[in-house]
Short mmCIF file of C-alpha atoms in Angstrom, two decimals:
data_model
loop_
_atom_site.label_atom_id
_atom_site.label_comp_id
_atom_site.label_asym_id
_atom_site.label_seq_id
_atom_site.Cartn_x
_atom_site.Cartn_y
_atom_site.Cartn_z
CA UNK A 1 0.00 0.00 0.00
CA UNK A 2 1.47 3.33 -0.87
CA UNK A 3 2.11 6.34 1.98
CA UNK A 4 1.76 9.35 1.00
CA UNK A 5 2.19 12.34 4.04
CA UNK A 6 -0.42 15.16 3.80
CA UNK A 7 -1.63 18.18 5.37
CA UNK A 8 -5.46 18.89 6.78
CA UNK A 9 -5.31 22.40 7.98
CA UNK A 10 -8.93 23.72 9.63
CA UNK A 11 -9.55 27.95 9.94
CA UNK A 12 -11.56 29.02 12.85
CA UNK A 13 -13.43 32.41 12.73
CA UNK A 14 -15.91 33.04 15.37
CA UNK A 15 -15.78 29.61 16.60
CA UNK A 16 -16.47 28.12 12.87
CA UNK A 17 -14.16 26.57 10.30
CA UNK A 18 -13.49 26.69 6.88
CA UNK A 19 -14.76 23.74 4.70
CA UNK A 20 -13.93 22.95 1.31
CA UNK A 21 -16.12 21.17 -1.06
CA UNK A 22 -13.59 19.01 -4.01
CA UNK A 23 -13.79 19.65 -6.98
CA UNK A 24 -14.69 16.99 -10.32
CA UNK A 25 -10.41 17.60 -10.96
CA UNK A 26 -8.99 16.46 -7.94
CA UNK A 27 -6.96 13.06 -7.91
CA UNK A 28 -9.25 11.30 -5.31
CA UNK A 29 -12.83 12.70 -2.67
CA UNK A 30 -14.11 14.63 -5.74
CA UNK A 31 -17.61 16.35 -3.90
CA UNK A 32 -16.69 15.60 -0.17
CA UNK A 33 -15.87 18.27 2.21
CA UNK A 34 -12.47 18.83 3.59
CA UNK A 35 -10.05 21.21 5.37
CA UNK A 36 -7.82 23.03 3.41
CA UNK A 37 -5.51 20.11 2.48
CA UNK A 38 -2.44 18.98 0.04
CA UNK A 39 0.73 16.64 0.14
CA UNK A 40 3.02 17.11 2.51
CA UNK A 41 6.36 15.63 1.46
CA UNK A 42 9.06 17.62 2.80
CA UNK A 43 8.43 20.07 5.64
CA UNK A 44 4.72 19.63 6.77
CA UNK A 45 4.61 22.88 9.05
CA UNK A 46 5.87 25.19 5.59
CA UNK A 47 3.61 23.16 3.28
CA UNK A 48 0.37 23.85 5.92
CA UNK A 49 1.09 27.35 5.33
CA UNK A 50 1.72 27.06 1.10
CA UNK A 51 -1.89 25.55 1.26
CA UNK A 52 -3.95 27.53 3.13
CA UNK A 53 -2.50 30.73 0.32
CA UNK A 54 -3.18 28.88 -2.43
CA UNK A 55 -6.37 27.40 -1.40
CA UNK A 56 -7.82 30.46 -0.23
CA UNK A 57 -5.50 33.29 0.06
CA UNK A 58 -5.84 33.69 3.83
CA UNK A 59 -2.90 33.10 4.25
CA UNK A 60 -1.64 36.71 6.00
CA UNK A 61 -4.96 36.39 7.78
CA UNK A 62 -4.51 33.51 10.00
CA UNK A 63 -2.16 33.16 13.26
CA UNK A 64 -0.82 29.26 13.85
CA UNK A 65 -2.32 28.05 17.12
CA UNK A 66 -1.67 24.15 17.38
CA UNK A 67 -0.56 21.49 15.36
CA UNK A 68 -1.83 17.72 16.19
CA UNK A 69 -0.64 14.17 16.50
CA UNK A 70 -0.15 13.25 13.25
CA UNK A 71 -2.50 9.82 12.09
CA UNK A 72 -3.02 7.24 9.28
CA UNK A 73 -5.96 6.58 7.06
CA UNK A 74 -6.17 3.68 5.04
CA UNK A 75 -8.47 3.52 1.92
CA UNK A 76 -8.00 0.01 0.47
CA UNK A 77 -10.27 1.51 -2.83
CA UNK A 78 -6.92 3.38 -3.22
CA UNK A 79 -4.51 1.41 -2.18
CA UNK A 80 -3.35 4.23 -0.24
CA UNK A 81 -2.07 5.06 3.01
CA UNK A 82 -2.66 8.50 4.13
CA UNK A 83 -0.58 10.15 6.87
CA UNK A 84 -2.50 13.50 8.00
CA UNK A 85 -0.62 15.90 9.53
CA UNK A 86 -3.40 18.36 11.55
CA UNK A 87 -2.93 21.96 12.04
CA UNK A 88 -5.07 24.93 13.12
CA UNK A 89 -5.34 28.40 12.47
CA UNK A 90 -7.03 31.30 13.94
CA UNK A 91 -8.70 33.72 11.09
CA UNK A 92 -9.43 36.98 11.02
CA UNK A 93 -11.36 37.10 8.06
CA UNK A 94 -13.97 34.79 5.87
CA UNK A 95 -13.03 36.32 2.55
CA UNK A 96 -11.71 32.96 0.75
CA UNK A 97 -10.56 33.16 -2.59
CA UNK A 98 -10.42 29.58 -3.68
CA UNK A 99 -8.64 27.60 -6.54
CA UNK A 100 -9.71 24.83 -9.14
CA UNK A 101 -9.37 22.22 -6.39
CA UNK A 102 -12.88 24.03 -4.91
CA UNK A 103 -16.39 24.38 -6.19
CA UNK A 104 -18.10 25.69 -2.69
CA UNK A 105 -16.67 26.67 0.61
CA UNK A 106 -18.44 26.70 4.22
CA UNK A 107 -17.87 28.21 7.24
CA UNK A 108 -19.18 26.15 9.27
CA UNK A 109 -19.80 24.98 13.54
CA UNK A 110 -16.83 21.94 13.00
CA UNK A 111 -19.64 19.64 14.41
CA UNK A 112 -20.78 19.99 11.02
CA UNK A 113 -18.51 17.18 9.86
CA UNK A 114 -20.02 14.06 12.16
CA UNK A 115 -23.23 15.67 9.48
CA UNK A 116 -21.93 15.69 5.86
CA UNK A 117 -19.99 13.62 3.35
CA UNK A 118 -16.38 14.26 4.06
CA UNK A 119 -13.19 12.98 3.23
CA UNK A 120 -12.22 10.21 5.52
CA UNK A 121 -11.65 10.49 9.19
CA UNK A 122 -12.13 14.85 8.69
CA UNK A 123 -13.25 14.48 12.18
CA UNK A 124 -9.93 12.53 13.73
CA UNK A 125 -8.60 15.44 12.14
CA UNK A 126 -10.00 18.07 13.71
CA UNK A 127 -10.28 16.28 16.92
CA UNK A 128 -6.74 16.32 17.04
CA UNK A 129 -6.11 20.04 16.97
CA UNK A 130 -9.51 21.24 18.73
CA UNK A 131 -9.57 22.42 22.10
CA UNK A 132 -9.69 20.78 25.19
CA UNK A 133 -10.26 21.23 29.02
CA UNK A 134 -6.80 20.45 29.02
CA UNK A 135 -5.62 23.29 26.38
CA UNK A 136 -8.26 25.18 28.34
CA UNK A 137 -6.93 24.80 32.00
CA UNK A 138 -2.95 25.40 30.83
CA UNK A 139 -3.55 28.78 28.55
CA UNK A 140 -1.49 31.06 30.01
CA UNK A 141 -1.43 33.07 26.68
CA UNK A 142 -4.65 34.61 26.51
CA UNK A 143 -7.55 36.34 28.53
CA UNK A 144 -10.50 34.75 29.85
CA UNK A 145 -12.43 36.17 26.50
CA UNK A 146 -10.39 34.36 24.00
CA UNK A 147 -10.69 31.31 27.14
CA UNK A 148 -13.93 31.06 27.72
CA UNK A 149 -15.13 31.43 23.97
CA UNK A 150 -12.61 27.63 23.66
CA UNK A 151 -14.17 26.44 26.48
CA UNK A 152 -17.37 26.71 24.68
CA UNK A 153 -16.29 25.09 21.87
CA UNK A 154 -14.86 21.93 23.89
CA UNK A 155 -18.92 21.89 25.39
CA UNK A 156 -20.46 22.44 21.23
CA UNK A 157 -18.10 19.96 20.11
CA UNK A 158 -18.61 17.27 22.56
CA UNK A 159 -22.72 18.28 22.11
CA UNK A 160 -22.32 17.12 18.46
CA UNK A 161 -20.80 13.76 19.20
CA UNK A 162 -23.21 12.74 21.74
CA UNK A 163 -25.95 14.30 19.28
CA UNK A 164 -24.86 11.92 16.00
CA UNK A 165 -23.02 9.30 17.39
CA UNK A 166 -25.00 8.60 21.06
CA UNK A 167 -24.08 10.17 24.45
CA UNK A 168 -26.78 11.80 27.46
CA UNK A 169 -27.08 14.61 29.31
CA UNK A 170 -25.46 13.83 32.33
CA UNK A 171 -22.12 13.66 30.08
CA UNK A 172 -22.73 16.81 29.50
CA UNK A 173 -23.08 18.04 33.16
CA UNK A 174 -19.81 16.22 34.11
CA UNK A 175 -18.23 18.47 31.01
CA UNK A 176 -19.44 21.41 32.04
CA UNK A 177 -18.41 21.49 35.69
CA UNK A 178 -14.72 20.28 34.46
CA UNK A 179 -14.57 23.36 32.18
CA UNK A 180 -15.44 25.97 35.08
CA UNK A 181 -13.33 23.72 37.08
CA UNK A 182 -10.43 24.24 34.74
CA UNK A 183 -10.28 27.60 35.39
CA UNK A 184 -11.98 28.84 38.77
CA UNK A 185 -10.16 32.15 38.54
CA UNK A 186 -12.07 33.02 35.07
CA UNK A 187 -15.85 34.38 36.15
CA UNK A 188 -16.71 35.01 32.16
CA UNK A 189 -15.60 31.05 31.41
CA UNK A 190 -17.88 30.17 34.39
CA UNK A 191 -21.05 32.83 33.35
CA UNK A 192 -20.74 31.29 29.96
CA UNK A 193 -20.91 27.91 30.41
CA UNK A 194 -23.66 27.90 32.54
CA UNK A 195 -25.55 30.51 30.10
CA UNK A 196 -25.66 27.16 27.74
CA UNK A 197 -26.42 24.83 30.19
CA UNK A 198 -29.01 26.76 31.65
CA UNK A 199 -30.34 27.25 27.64
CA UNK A 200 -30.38 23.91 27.43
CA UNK A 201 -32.39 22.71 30.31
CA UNK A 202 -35.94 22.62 29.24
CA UNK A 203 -35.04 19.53 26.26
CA UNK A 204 -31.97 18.81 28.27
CA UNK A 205 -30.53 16.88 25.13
CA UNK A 206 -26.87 16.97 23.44
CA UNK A 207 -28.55 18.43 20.46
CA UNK A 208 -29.98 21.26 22.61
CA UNK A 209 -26.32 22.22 24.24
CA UNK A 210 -25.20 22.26 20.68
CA UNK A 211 -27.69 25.00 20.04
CA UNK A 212 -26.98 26.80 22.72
CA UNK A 213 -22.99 26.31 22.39
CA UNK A 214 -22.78 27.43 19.17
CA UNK A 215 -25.24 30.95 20.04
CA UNK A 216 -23.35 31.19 23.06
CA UNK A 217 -20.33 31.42 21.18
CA UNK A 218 -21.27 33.95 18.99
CA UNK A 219 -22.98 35.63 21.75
CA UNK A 220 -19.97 36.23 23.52
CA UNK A 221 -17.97 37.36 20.33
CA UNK A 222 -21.11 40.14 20.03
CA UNK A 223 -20.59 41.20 24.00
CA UNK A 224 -17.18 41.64 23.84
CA UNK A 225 -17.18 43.56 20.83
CA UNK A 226 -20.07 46.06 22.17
CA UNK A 227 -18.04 46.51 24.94
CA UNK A 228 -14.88 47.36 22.96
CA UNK A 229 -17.33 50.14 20.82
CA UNK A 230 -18.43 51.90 24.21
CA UNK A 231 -14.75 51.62 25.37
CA UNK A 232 -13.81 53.36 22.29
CA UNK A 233 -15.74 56.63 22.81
CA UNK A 234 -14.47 56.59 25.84
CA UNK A 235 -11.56 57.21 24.90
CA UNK A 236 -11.64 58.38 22.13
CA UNK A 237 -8.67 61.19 21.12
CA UNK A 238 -7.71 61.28 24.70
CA UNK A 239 -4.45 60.24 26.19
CA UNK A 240 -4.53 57.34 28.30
CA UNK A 241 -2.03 55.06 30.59
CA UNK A 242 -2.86 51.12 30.45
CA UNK A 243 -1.50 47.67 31.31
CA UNK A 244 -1.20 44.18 30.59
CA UNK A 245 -2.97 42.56 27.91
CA UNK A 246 -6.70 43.05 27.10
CA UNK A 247 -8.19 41.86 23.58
CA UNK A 248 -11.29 44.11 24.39
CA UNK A 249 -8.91 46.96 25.75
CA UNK A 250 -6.34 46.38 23.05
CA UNK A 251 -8.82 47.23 20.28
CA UNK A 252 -11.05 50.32 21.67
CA UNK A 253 -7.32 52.16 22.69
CA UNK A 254 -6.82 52.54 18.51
CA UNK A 255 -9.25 55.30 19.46
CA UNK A 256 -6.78 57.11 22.17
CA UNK A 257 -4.95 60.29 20.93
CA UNK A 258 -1.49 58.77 23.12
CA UNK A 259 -1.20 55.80 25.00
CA UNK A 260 0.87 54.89 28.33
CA UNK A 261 1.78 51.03 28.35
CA UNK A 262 3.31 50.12 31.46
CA UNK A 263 5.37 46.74 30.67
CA UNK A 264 3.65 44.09 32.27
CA UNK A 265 6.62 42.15 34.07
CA UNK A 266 7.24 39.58 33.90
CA UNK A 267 5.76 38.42 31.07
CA UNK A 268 5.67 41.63 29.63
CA UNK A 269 2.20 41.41 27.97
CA UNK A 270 2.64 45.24 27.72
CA UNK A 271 5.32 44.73 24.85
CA UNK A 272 3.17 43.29 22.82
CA UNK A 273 0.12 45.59 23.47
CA UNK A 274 2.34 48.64 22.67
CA UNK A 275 3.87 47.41 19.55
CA UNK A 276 0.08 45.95 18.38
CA UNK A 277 -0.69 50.08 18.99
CA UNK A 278 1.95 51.57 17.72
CA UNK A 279 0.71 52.49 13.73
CA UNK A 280 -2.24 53.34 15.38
CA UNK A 281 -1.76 55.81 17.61
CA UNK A 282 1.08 57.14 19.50
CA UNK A 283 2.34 54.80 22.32
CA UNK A 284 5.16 55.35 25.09
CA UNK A 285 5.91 51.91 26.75
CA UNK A 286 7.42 52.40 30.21
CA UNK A 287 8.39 50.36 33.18
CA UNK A 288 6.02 49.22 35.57
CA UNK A 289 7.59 51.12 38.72
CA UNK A 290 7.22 54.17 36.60
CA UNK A 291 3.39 53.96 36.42
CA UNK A 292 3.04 57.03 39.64
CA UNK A 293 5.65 58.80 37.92
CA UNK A 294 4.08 58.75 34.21
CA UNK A 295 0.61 59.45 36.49
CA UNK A 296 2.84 62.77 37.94
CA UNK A 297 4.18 64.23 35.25
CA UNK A 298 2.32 63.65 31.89
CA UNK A 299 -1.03 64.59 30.85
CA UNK A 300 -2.99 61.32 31.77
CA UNK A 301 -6.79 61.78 30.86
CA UNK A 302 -7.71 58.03 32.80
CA UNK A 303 -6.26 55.26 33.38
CA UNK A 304 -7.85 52.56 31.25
CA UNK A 305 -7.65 48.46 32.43
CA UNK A 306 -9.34 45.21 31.30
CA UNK A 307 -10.55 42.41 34.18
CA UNK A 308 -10.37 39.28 34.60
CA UNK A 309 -13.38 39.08 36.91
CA UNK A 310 -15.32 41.57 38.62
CA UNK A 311 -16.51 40.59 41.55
CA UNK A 312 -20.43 41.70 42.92
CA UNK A 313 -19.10 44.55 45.02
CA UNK A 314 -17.68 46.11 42.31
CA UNK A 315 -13.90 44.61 43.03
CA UNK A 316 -11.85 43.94 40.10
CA UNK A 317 -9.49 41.17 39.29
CA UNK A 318 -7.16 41.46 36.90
CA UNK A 319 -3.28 41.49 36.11
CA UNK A 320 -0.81 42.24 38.97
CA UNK A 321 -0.36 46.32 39.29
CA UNK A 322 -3.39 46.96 38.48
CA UNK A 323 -4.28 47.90 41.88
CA UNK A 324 -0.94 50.15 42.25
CA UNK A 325 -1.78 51.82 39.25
CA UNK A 326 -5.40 52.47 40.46
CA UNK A 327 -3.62 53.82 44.15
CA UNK A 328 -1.38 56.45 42.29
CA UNK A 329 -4.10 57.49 39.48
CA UNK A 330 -6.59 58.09 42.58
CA UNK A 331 -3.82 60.40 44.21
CA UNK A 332 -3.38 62.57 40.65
CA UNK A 333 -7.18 62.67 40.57
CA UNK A 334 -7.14 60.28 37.36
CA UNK A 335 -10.57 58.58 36.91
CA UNK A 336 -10.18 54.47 36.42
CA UNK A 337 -12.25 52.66 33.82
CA UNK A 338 -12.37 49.02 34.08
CA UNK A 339 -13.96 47.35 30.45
CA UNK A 340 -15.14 44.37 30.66
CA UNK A 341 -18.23 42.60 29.68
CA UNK A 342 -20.93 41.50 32.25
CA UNK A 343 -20.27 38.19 31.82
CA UNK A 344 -16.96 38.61 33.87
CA UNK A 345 -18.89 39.39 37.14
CA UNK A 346 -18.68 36.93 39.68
CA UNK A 347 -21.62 35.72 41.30
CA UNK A 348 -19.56 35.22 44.91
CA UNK A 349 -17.16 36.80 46.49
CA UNK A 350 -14.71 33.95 46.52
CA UNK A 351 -11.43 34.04 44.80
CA UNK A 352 -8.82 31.76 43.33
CA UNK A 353 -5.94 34.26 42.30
CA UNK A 354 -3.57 32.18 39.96
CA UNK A 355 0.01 32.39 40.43
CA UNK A 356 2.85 32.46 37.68
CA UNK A 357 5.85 30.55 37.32
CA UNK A 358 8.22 31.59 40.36
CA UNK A 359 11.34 30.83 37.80
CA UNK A 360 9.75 34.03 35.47
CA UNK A 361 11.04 36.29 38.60
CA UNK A 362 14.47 34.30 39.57
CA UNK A 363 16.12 31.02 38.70
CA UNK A 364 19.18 31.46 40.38
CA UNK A 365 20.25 29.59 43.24
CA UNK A 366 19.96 31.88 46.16
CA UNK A 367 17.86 30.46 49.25
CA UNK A 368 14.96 32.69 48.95
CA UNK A 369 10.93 32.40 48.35
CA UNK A 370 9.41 34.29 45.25
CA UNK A 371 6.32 35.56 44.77
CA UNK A 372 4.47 36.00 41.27
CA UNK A 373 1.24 36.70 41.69
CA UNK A 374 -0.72 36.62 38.15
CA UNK A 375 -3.62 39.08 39.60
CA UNK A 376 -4.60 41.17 42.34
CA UNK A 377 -7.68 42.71 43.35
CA UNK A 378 -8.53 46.52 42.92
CA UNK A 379 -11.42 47.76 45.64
CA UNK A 380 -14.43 49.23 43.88
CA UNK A 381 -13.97 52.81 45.53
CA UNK A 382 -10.52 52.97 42.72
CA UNK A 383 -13.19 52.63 39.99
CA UNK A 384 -14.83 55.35 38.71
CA UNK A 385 -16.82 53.27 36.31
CA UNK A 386 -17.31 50.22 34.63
CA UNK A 387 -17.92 50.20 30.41
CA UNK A 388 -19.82 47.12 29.51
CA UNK A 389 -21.59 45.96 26.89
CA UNK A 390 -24.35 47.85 28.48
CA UNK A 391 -23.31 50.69 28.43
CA UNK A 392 -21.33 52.52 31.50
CA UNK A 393 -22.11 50.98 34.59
CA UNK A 394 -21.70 51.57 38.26
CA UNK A 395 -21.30 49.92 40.85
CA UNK A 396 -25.33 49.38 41.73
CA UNK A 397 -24.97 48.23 38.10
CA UNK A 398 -22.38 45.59 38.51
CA UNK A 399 -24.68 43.74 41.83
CA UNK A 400 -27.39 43.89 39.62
CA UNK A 401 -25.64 41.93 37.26
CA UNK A 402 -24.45 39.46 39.43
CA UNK A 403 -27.85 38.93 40.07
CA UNK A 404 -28.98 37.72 36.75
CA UNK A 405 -25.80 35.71 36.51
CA UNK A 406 -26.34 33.49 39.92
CA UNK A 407 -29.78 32.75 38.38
CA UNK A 408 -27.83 30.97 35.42
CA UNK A 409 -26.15 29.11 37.81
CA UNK A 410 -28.88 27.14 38.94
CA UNK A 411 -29.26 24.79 35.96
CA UNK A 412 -27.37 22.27 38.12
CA UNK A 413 -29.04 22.58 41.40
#
């Protein structure tokens, strides 16, 4: 049987992929749906990348996030041995411009393979690069946005398989409580989850979680994005002093007349939110002791932070320094906007504040203790207001929320 190595690469937008129907002049699958695809002799990873251009010209479009175990497929019609080589790609756009190899593209929930006529084993492949509550619990990349809207695909994705090939809804419970398990910390991944769940609970069925999994998902892309608009005027041609990394932040600051980026140590998330803003608008990054000083002696309009959680009082969580930024813009008389969407208030006031890598601080061999906390908590009297989704909130605003929210909760009472 002849091996031949090739490459299945899947594009998620918005929590869909990209699907490519075969064309009649294709070697072999002519009218079955695949992932953007081709031999892979040589150098797999470079090839992934030469496929996804010529197939749709997305290339400059798409950031790498994972590539999978790599499989075999044998199709005796063939006599062929196919070793797939899995990749994914996160897209910023859906504008495909396909070759002769395509007659019809679809962007598509991936549980949309176990449904149509695909090449074989399209859904090993995409197994093998989707996300997990492993992947989810061990991000320490992203915020909880980007987080929770994966955690929501591991909960559509295992929906669909229960749905087509058999599975209840007490599998779907023990999911569910794994992925806010995963990540206690993360009040949107919780809020989210049991949004669906709570959806759900009137058929309670896999296909119904699907549903509500895949609305969910875009539902959260829509929140996130309101909030980012209302951030926007906010600060819109002013000059404003940030930190850390904020995906909802990051994109209403392209508004800002000049923006302060404290670093972010140690991981220095500030780096990359000050060169991602830097054709945009113009950025100073500084250190992070030198937040009071920039505060003292430059024209700060407000001081402008994402969250990881809020929690009902009105406390925010979010990356270390936060709360020393909020302490020195409160003594220039700098207002303090938190964004955030409403689905990052806590219901409780309980907290699990995650804690970095000690060895990001100091790996030498001294006999001393290090401390690297990943978040700290800001009091609610720092904030001068919260801009949500909903518009700009206080903090009467922020209880009522967590009011709605612990009623979502109860799907598992």
């Amino acid at each position: 049987m002849d091996e031949t190595h090739v490459v299945t690469c899947f594009l998620r937008n918005r929590g869909a992929v990209l699907l490519l129907r075969r064309s009649e002049d294709v070697g072999s699958y002519s009218g079955q749906w695949g992932g953007v695809a081709g031999h892979a002799e040589g150098d797999p990873d470079a090839l992934a990348r030469e496929e996804i251009e010529e197939e749709t010209g997305l290339l400059s479009a798409c950031t790498f996030v994972r590539a999978g175990d790599t499989f075999d497929v044998a199709d005796d019609s063939l006599d062929k041995r196919w070793v797939v080589h899995p990749y994914l790609f996160d897209c910023a756009s859906r504008d495909a411009t396909t070759d002769w190899e395509t007659t019809e593209t679809a962007w598509v929930p991936p549980t949309e393979i176990l449904r149509r006529e695909t090449v074989p084993d399209l859904w090993t492949s995409y197994d093998r690069v989707a996300p997990t509550v492993e992947s989810v619990a061990e991000d320490a990349e992203h915020g909880s946005a980007y987080i929770s809207v994966r955690a929501l695909e591991v909960l559509r994705d295992r929906a669909g398989l229960c749905a087509v090939r058999g599975g209840d809804w007490d599998e779907l419970t023990r999911l569910a409580a794994d992925l806010i398990d995963a990540r206690p910390s993360m009040a949107a991944l919780a809020n989210r989850v049991n949004r669906v769940m709570s959806d759900a609970t009137d058929d309670r069925t896999p296909e119904a979680v699907e549903r509500a999994a895949i609305d969910g998902i875009e539902r959260a892309y829509r929140v996130d994005e309101a909030a980012t608009r209302n951030a926007r005027e906010q600060v819109a041609d002013e000059t404003v002093l940030t930190l850390s990394r904020s995906g909802t932040v990051l994109d209403a600051l392209r508004a800002a007349d000049r923006v302060f980026v404290a670093e972010s140590r140690p991981a220095l998330e500030g780096v990359g939110v000050a060169e991602s803003l830097a054709d945009a608008t113009n950025v100073t990054l500084h250190t992070d002791a030198a937040i009071a000083h920039v505060l003292a002696t430059e024209d700060v309009d407000r001081v402008v932070v994402g969250a990881d959680s809020v929690l009902p009082n009105g406390d925010v969580v979010n990356k270390t320094g936060t709360r020393v930024a909020a302490l020195a813009a409160r003594n220039e008389d700098v207002p303090v906007f938190v964004v955030t969407a409403t689905d990052k208030v806590r219901t409780g006031d309980d907290l699990v504040l995650e804690e970095g890598n000690p060895d990001a601080v100091y790996d030498g061999d001294a006999d001393l203790s290090v401390l690297n906390p990943t978040f700290d908590v800001t009091p609610a009297e720092f904030v001068s207001g919260y801009v949500t989704e909903r518009g700009l909130l206080e903090r009467e605003g922020i209880e009522a929320v967590a009011d709605e929210l612990r009623e979502l909760a109860e799907w598992n009472d």
